[in-house]
Amino acid sequence: MLLHRALCRSWTRQIAEPLLPSYSNKLLRPHTIILRSMRSSPRHQRPPRSGSLQTSPPFENYTLGGAVPPSNVVKALVFTGAFSVGCFMSVTILEYENTRNMMIEKARQSKFPWLRRQNVNQERNVWQELKQEVKQHWDKLTPGERVFVPLCALNVIVFGLWRVPSLRNTMMTYFCSNPAGRAVCWPMFLSTFSHYSMFHLFANMYVLHSFSNAGVLSLGKEQFLGVYLSAGVIASLSSIIYKTVTSKPGLSIGASGAIMAILAYVCAKYPDTQLSILFLPMLNFSAERPLKL
C-alpha cells in the first residue's frame, strides 16, 4: 500500500506535471472549504420588497464627506435672500386679498341678504352634509390651529414618504439640506418638513402647537406663515455656513429653526408667558427669565 502511494506521487511529479501543468497544480494545490450558514448566505436571504415601508430611520447608515464648493455657499446666500423677500411679498399680497374678499362678502351680505339665503340652499343641494360638517369642525378651531393643522399635515406626509424605499434617493436629494450636494437651494426649504424619527416629529409639532395660537393672534396667519417659512430657510443657511467653516459637511433636517423663531417672537412679545419643559410640566418659568440670562 505504501509502495503504491509512492509510485502514484512519483508519477504525478514526473509525468503529469510536464504534460498537464494546469491540472497538476489543481491536484497539488491545497484547498480550503468554507462553510456558510443557510441564513447568513446572501443567496438564501429574501430580498426586501421594493414597495414595502421601512420603519427604521433612513439616515443611520448614511455618511457624507468632502469639501463644500464655494459656489454652493453663494447659491445658498442668494436663495435665502430671494426666498425671504418673495415669501413676505407673497403673504402681504395674500393678506390684502383675504381682507378685501372678507370686506366685500360682508358688504354683499348686508346689502343683499336674500343672496346669502340662496347660496345656502344651493350648498345643501350640492354638497349636502359632508361639506357642512367639515366646515363646522374647521370653524371650531382657533386661528392658530387653522395654521398649525396644514403645517402638521405636511410634516406627517413627508415623514411617511421617507419610509418608502423607492423614494429614498429623491428624498435624500431634495428633502435634506446638504452643503456639498448637487442640489442646494430648494432642499434648504424642503428639509424643514423632514424629521429623523417619530419623537423628533412629535416634539417639534408639540412646541409649534403650543405657540401657534399666540403667534397667529399677534402677527396674523399670513405674516405668521411668512416668518415660519423664511426662518426655516435662514436656519438652513446658518447650518450651511457653519459646516463650511468647520469643514464638516453633512445632512440637516427638521423644523427646529423655524419653530425657535416663532418661540423667540412669542417670548419677546409676551414676556409674562409661562413656559414648561416637555414631560416635566411641574417645572414652570416665565418667558422673560431665559431672555435675561
CSV table of C-alpha atoms in Angstrom, one decimal, residues 6-286:
chain,number,residue,atom,x,y,z
A,6,ALA,CA,4.8,6.4,-3.5
A,7,LEU,CA,4.6,5.3,-7.2
A,8,CYS,CA,1.5,7.5,-7.6
A,9,ARG,CA,3.2,10.5,-6.2
A,10,SER,CA,6.3,9.9,-8.3
A,11,TRP,CA,4.1,9.5,-11.5
A,12,THR,CA,2.4,12.8,-10.7
A,13,ARG,CA,5.6,14.7,-10.3
A,14,GLN,CA,7.5,13.2,-13.3
A,15,ILE,CA,4.8,12.7,-16.0
A,16,ALA,CA,1.7,14.7,-15.1
A,17,GLU,CA,3.4,17.9,-14.2
A,18,PRO,CA,5.2,18.4,-17.6
A,19,LEU,CA,2.2,17.3,-19.7
A,20,LEU,CA,-0.7,18.8,-17.7
A,21,PRO,CA,0.7,21.7,-15.7
A,22,SER,CA,-2.6,23.4,-15.0
A,23,TYR,CA,-4.2,20.1,-14.0
A,24,SER,CA,-1.3,19.1,-11.7
A,25,ASN,CA,-1.4,22.4,-10.0
A,26,LYS,CA,-5.0,21.9,-9.2
A,27,LEU,CA,-4.3,18.5,-7.8
A,28,LEU,CA,-1.4,19.5,-5.7
A,29,ARG,CA,-2.8,22.9,-4.5
A,30,PRO,CA,-4.3,22.7,-1.0
A,31,HIS,CA,-8.0,23.6,-0.9
A,32,THR,CA,-9.9,25.3,1.9
A,33,ILE,CA,-13.6,24.6,2.3
A,34,ILE,CA,-15.7,27.4,3.7
A,35,LEU,CA,-19.0,26.5,5.2
A,36,ARG,CA,-21.7,29.2,5.3
A,37,SER,CA,-24.8,29.2,7.2
A,38,MET,CA,-28.0,28.9,5.2
A,39,ARG,CA,-29.4,32.1,6.9
A,40,SER,CA,-26.3,34.2,6.6
A,41,SER,CA,-25.6,33.4,2.9
A,42,PRO,CA,-26.8,36.2,0.7
A,43,ARG,CA,-28.0,33.7,-1.8
A,44,HIS,CA,-30.6,32.4,0.6
A,45,GLN,CA,-31.6,35.8,2.0
A,46,ARG,CA,-35.0,37.0,1.0
A,47,PRO,CA,-34.7,40.4,-0.9
A,48,PRO,CA,-36.7,43.2,0.5
A,49,ARG,CA,-39.8,44.3,-1.4
A,50,SER,CA,-39.4,47.5,-3.4
A,51,GLY,CA,-42.7,48.9,-2.4
A,52,SER,CA,-42.7,48.0,1.3
A,53,LEU,CA,-42.5,50.5,4.1
A,54,GLN,CA,-39.5,50.9,6.3
A,55,THR,CA,-39.8,51.8,10.0
A,56,SER,CA,-36.1,52.3,10.8
A,57,PRO,CA,-34.6,55.8,10.5
A,58,PRO,CA,-33.4,56.2,6.9
A,59,PHE,CA,-30.3,58.2,7.9
A,60,GLU,CA,-28.5,55.9,10.2
A,61,ASN,CA,-26.1,54.3,7.6
A,62,TYR,CA,-25.6,57.4,5.6
A,63,THR,CA,-22.3,59.2,5.8
A,64,LEU,CA,-21.0,62.1,3.7
A,65,GLY,CA,-17.7,63.7,3.4
A,66,GLY,CA,-15.8,66.1,1.1
A,67,ALA,CA,-15.2,69.8,0.7
A,68,VAL,CA,-18.0,72.3,0.2
A,69,PRO,CA,-17.8,74.1,-3.1
A,70,PRO,CA,-17.7,77.9,-2.6
A,71,SER,CA,-20.4,78.3,-5.3
A,72,ASN,CA,-22.8,76.3,-3.1
A,73,VAL,CA,-22.4,78.9,-0.3
A,74,VAL,CA,-23.1,81.7,-2.8
A,75,LYS,CA,-26.2,79.9,-4.1
A,76,ALA,CA,-27.4,79.5,-0.6
A,77,LEU,CA,-27.0,83.2,0.3
A,78,VAL,CA,-28.8,84.3,-2.9
A,79,PHE,CA,-31.6,81.8,-2.4
A,80,THR,CA,-32.1,82.8,1.2
A,81,GLY,CA,-32.4,86.5,0.3
A,82,ALA,CA,-34.7,85.9,-2.7
A,83,PHE,CA,-36.9,83.4,-0.8
A,84,SER,CA,-37.3,85.6,2.3
A,85,VAL,CA,-38.2,88.7,0.2
A,86,GLY,CA,-40.5,86.7,-2.1
A,87,CYS,CA,-42.2,85.0,0.9
A,88,PHE,CA,-43.0,88.2,2.7
A,89,MET,CA,-44.2,89.8,-0.5
A,90,SER,CA,-46.5,86.8,-1.2
A,91,VAL,CA,-48.0,86.7,2.3
A,92,THR,CA,-48.6,90.5,2.2
A,93,ILE,CA,-50.5,90.2,-1.1
A,94,LEU,CA,-52.4,87.2,0.3
A,95,GLU,CA,-53.3,89.1,3.4
A,96,TYR,CA,-54.5,92.0,1.3
A,97,GLU,CA,-56.7,89.8,-0.9
A,98,ASN,CA,-58.1,87.9,2.1
A,99,THR,CA,-59.1,91.2,3.8
A,100,ARG,CA,-60.5,92.6,0.6
A,101,ASN,CA,-62.6,89.5,0.0
A,102,MET,CA,-63.9,89.4,3.6
A,103,MET,CA,-65.0,93.1,3.4
A,104,ILE,CA,-66.7,92.5,0.0
A,105,GLU,CA,-68.5,89.5,1.4
A,106,LYS,CA,-69.7,91.3,4.5
A,107,ALA,CA,-70.9,94.3,2.4
A,108,ARG,CA,-72.7,92.0,0.0
A,109,GLN,CA,-74.5,90.1,2.8
A,110,SER,CA,-75.6,93.3,4.5
A,111,LYS,CA,-76.9,94.8,1.2
A,112,PHE,CA,-78.4,91.7,-0.4
A,113,PRO,CA,-79.4,89.4,2.5
A,114,TRP,CA,-81.6,87.3,0.1
A,115,LEU,CA,-78.4,86.3,-1.9
A,116,ARG,CA,-77.0,84.6,1.2
A,117,ARG,CA,-80.1,82.5,1.7
A,118,GLN,CA,-80.0,81.5,-2.0
A,119,ASN,CA,-76.3,80.4,-1.7
A,120,VAL,CA,-77.1,78.3,1.4
A,121,ASN,CA,-79.8,76.5,-0.4
A,122,GLN,CA,-77.6,75.7,-3.3
A,123,GLU,CA,-74.9,74.4,-1.0
A,124,ARG,CA,-77.3,72.0,0.7
A,125,ASN,CA,-78.3,70.7,-2.7
A,126,VAL,CA,-74.8,70.1,-4.0
A,127,TRP,CA,-72.5,69.2,-1.1
A,128,GLN,CA,-75.2,68.0,1.3
A,129,GLU,CA,-74.0,67.3,4.8
A,130,LEU,CA,-70.3,66.5,4.2
A,131,LYS,CA,-69.1,70.0,3.5
A,132,GLN,CA,-71.2,71.5,6.3
A,133,GLU,CA,-69.8,69.0,8.8
A,134,VAL,CA,-66.2,69.7,7.8
A,135,LYS,CA,-66.9,73.5,7.9
A,136,GLN,CA,-68.3,73.2,11.4
A,137,HIS,CA,-65.2,71.4,12.7
A,138,TRP,CA,-63.0,73.9,10.9
A,139,ASP,CA,-64.8,76.8,12.4
A,140,LYS,CA,-64.4,75.4,15.9
A,141,LEU,CA,-60.6,75.6,15.6
A,142,THR,CA,-58.7,78.6,16.9
A,143,PRO,CA,-56.8,80.9,14.5
A,144,GLY,CA,-53.5,79.3,15.5
A,145,GLU,CA,-54.8,75.8,14.9
A,146,ARG,CA,-56.0,76.7,11.4
A,147,VAL,CA,-52.4,77.4,10.5
A,148,PHE,CA,-51.0,74.5,12.6
A,149,VAL,CA,-53.1,71.8,11.0
A,150,PRO,CA,-51.9,72.2,7.4
A,151,LEU,CA,-48.3,72.5,8.6
A,152,CYS,CA,-48.6,69.4,10.7
A,153,ALA,CA,-50.2,67.5,7.9
A,154,LEU,CA,-47.3,68.4,5.5
A,155,ASN,CA,-44.8,67.2,8.1
A,156,VAL,CA,-46.6,63.9,8.6
A,157,ILE,CA,-46.9,63.3,4.9
A,158,VAL,CA,-43.2,63.9,4.3
A,159,PHE,CA,-42.4,61.7,7.3
A,160,GLY,CA,-44.4,58.9,5.6
A,161,LEU,CA,-42.6,59.4,2.3
A,162,TRP,CA,-39.3,58.9,4.0
A,163,ARG,CA,-40.3,55.4,4.8
A,164,VAL,CA,-40.9,54.4,1.2
A,165,PRO,CA,-37.6,52.8,-0.1
A,166,SER,CA,-38.3,53.6,-3.7
A,167,LEU,CA,-38.3,57.3,-2.9
A,168,ARG,CA,-35.1,57.2,-0.9
A,169,ASN,CA,-32.9,58.8,-3.4
A,170,THR,CA,-35.3,61.6,-4.2
A,171,MET,CA,-35.9,62.4,-0.6
A,172,MET,CA,-32.2,62.3,0.2
A,173,THR,CA,-31.5,64.8,-2.6
A,174,TYR,CA,-34.3,67.3,-2.2
A,175,PHE,CA,-35.5,66.9,1.4
A,176,CYS,CA,-32.1,67.1,3.1
A,177,SER,CA,-30.0,70.3,3.3
A,178,ASN,CA,-26.5,69.3,2.3
A,179,PRO,CA,-23.9,72.0,1.5
A,180,ALA,CA,-21.8,69.5,-0.5
A,181,GLY,CA,-24.8,68.2,-2.6
A,182,ARG,CA,-25.6,68.9,-6.2
A,183,ALA,CA,-28.9,70.4,-5.2
A,184,VAL,CA,-28.5,73.2,-2.6
A,185,CYS,CA,-31.3,75.8,-2.9
A,186,TRP,CA,-34.7,74.1,-2.7
A,187,PRO,CA,-33.5,71.5,-0.1
A,188,MET,CA,-32.9,74.4,2.3
A,189,PHE,CA,-36.7,74.9,2.3
A,190,LEU,CA,-38.0,71.3,1.8
A,191,SER,CA,-35.7,70.0,4.6
A,192,THR,CA,-37.7,71.9,7.2
A,193,PHE,CA,-40.5,69.4,6.7
A,194,SER,CA,-38.3,66.3,7.2
A,195,HIS,CA,-37.8,64.6,10.6
A,196,TYR,CA,-35.4,61.9,11.8
A,197,SER,CA,-37.8,59.9,13.9
A,198,MET,CA,-41.3,59.9,15.3
A,199,PHE,CA,-40.2,61.5,18.5
A,200,HIS,CA,-38.4,64.3,16.6
A,201,LEU,CA,-41.7,64.9,14.7
A,202,PHE,CA,-43.8,64.8,17.8
A,203,ALA,CA,-41.6,67.2,19.8
A,204,ASN,CA,-41.5,69.8,17.1
A,205,MET,CA,-45.2,69.7,16.4
A,206,TYR,CA,-45.9,69.8,20.1
A,207,VAL,CA,-43.9,73.0,20.5
A,208,LEU,CA,-45.4,74.5,17.3
A,209,HIS,CA,-48.9,73.8,18.5
A,210,SER,CA,-48.2,75.4,21.9
A,211,PHE,CA,-47.0,78.7,20.4
A,212,SER,CA,-49.0,78.9,17.1
A,213,ASN,CA,-52.1,80.5,18.6
A,214,ALA,CA,-50.3,83.3,20.3
A,215,GLY,CA,-48.1,83.9,17.2
A,216,VAL,CA,-51.1,84.0,14.9
A,217,LEU,CA,-53.1,86.3,17.1
A,218,SER,CA,-50.2,88.7,17.2
A,219,LEU,CA,-48.9,88.5,13.6
A,220,GLY,CA,-51.9,87.3,11.7
A,221,LYS,CA,-52.0,84.0,9.9
A,222,GLU,CA,-50.3,85.3,6.7
A,223,GLN,CA,-47.4,87.0,8.4
A,224,PHE,CA,-47.0,84.1,10.8
A,225,LEU,CA,-46.6,81.8,7.8
A,226,GLY,CA,-44.1,84.2,6.3
A,227,VAL,CA,-42.0,84.3,9.5
A,228,TYR,CA,-42.2,80.5,9.8
A,229,LEU,CA,-41.1,79.6,6.3
A,230,SER,CA,-38.4,82.3,6.0
A,231,ALA,CA,-36.9,81.4,9.4
A,232,GLY,CA,-36.6,77.8,8.3
A,233,VAL,CA,-34.6,78.8,5.3
A,234,ILE,CA,-32.4,81.1,7.3
A,235,ALA,CA,-31.7,78.3,9.8
A,236,SER,CA,-30.6,76.1,6.9
A,237,LEU,CA,-28.3,78.9,5.7
A,238,SER,CA,-26.8,79.1,9.1
A,239,SER,CA,-26.2,75.3,9.1
A,240,ILE,CA,-24.5,75.5,5.7
A,241,ILE,CA,-22.2,78.3,6.7
A,242,TYR,CA,-21.2,76.5,10.0
A,243,LYS,CA,-20.5,73.3,8.2
A,244,THR,CA,-18.5,75.1,5.5
A,245,VAL,CA,-16.4,77.0,8.1
A,246,THR,CA,-15.7,73.8,10.2
A,247,SER,CA,-15.2,71.6,7.0
A,248,LYS,CA,-17.8,69.1,8.3
A,249,PRO,CA,-20.4,68.7,5.6
A,250,GLY,CA,-23.4,66.6,6.3
A,251,LEU,CA,-27.2,66.5,6.3
A,252,SER,CA,-29.5,68.9,8.1
A,253,ILE,CA,-33.3,68.3,8.6
A,254,GLY,CA,-36.0,69.4,10.8
A,255,ALA,CA,-38.3,72.4,11.6
A,256,SER,CA,-36.4,73.4,14.8
A,257,GLY,CA,-35.1,76.6,13.3
A,258,ALA,CA,-38.5,77.8,12.2
A,259,ILE,CA,-40.1,76.8,15.4
A,260,MET,CA,-37.4,78.5,17.5
A,261,ALA,CA,-38.1,81.8,15.6
A,262,ILE,CA,-41.8,81.6,16.5
A,263,LEU,CA,-40.9,80.7,20.1
A,264,ALA,CA,-38.5,83.6,20.4
A,265,TYR,CA,-41.0,86.1,18.9
A,266,VAL,CA,-43.8,85.0,21.3
A,267,CYS,CA,-41.4,85.1,24.3
A,268,ALA,CA,-40.3,88.6,23.3
A,269,LYS,CA,-43.8,89.8,22.6
A,270,TYR,CA,-45.4,88.3,25.7
A,271,PRO,CA,-42.6,88.0,28.4
A,272,ASP,CA,-45.1,87.0,31.1
A,273,THR,CA,-45.9,83.8,29.2
A,274,GLN,CA,-45.5,80.7,31.4
A,275,LEU,CA,-43.3,78.0,29.9
A,276,SER,CA,-42.6,74.4,30.8
A,277,ILE,CA,-40.3,71.6,29.7
A,278,LEU,CA,-41.7,68.7,27.7
A,279,PHE,CA,-42.5,65.7,30.0
A,280,LEU,CA,-41.8,68.0,33.0
A,281,PRO,CA,-44.9,70.1,33.4
A,282,MET,CA,-44.2,70.7,37.1
A,283,LEU,CA,-41.3,73.0,36.2
A,284,ASN,CA,-42.7,76.4,35.2
A,285,PHE,CA,-40.9,79.6,34.5
A,286,SER,CA,-41.7,82.9,32.7
